[in-house]
Short mmCIF file of C-alpha atoms in Angstrom, two decimals:
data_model
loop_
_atom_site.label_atom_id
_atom_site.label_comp_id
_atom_site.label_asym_id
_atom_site.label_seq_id
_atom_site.Cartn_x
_atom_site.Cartn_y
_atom_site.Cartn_z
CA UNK A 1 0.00 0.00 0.00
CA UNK A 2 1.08 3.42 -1.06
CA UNK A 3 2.23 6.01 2.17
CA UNK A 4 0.67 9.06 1.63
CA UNK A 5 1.01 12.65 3.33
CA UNK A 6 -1.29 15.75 4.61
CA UNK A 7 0.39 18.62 3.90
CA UNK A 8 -1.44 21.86 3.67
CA UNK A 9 -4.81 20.52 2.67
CA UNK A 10 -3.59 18.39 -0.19
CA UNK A 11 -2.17 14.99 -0.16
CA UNK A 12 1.30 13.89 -1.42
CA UNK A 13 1.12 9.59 -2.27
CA UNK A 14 3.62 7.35 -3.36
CA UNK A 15 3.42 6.32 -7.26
CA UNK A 16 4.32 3.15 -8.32
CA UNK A 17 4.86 1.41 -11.58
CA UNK A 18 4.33 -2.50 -11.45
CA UNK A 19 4.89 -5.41 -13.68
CA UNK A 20 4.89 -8.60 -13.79
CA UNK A 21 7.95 -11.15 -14.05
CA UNK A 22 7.00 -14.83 -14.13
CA UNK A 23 6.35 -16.06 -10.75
CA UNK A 24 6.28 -12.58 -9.37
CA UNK A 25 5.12 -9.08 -9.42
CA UNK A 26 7.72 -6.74 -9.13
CA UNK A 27 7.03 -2.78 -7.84
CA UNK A 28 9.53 0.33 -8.05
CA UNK A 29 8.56 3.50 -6.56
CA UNK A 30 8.53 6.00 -9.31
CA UNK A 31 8.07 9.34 -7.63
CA UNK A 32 5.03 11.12 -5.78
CA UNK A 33 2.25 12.64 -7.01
CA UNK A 34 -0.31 15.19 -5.35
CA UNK A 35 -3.95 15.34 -5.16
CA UNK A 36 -7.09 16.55 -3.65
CA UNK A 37 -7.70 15.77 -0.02
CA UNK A 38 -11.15 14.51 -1.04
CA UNK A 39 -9.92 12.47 -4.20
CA UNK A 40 -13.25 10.27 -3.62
CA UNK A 41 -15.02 12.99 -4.35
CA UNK A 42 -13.38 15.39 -7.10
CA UNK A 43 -10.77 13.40 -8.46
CA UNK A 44 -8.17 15.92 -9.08
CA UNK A 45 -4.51 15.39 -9.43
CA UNK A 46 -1.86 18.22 -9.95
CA UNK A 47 -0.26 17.67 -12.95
CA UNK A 48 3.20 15.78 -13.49
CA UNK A 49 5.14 13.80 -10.80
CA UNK A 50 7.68 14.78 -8.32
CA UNK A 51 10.29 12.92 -7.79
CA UNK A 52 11.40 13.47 -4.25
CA UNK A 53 8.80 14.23 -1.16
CA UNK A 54 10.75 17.77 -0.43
CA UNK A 55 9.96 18.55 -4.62
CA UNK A 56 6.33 17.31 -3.96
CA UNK A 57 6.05 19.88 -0.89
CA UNK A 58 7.65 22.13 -3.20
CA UNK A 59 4.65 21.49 -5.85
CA UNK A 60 2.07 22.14 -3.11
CA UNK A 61 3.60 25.13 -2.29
CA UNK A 62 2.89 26.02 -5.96
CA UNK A 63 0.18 24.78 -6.48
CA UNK A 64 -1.44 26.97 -4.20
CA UNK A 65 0.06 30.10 -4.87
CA UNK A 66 -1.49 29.68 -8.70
CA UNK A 67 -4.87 28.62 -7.70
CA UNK A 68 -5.11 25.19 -8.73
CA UNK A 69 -7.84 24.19 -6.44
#
């Protein structure tokens, strides 16, 4: 299961890309992305990927300051 993070109202998760070798399914952590803090509801995501959490904070920051929800 993916860790995710409240930070400022939005929350960062964990993004993973998985695939399947025989006899197993392999996962790699591919960066973080950001979304609403009712996802349920709205479905938004900020566009793009972050790849480190600080970067993701970063986009929040950003986020916010141009008015994307």
């Amino acid at each position: 299961m993916a860790k995710t993070w409240t930070y400022r109202g939005r929350v960062i998760e964990e993004d993973f890309e998985s695939w399947s070798h025989p006899g197993h399914t392999l996962k790699h952590r591919t960066g973080y992305v950001i979304r609403a803090a009712g996802h349920e509801q709205h479905g938004n995501y900020v566009p793009g990927k972050f790849r480190t959490l600080a970067e993701a904070k970063r986009g929040v920051d950003e986020a916010i300051k141009v008015g994307f929800w």
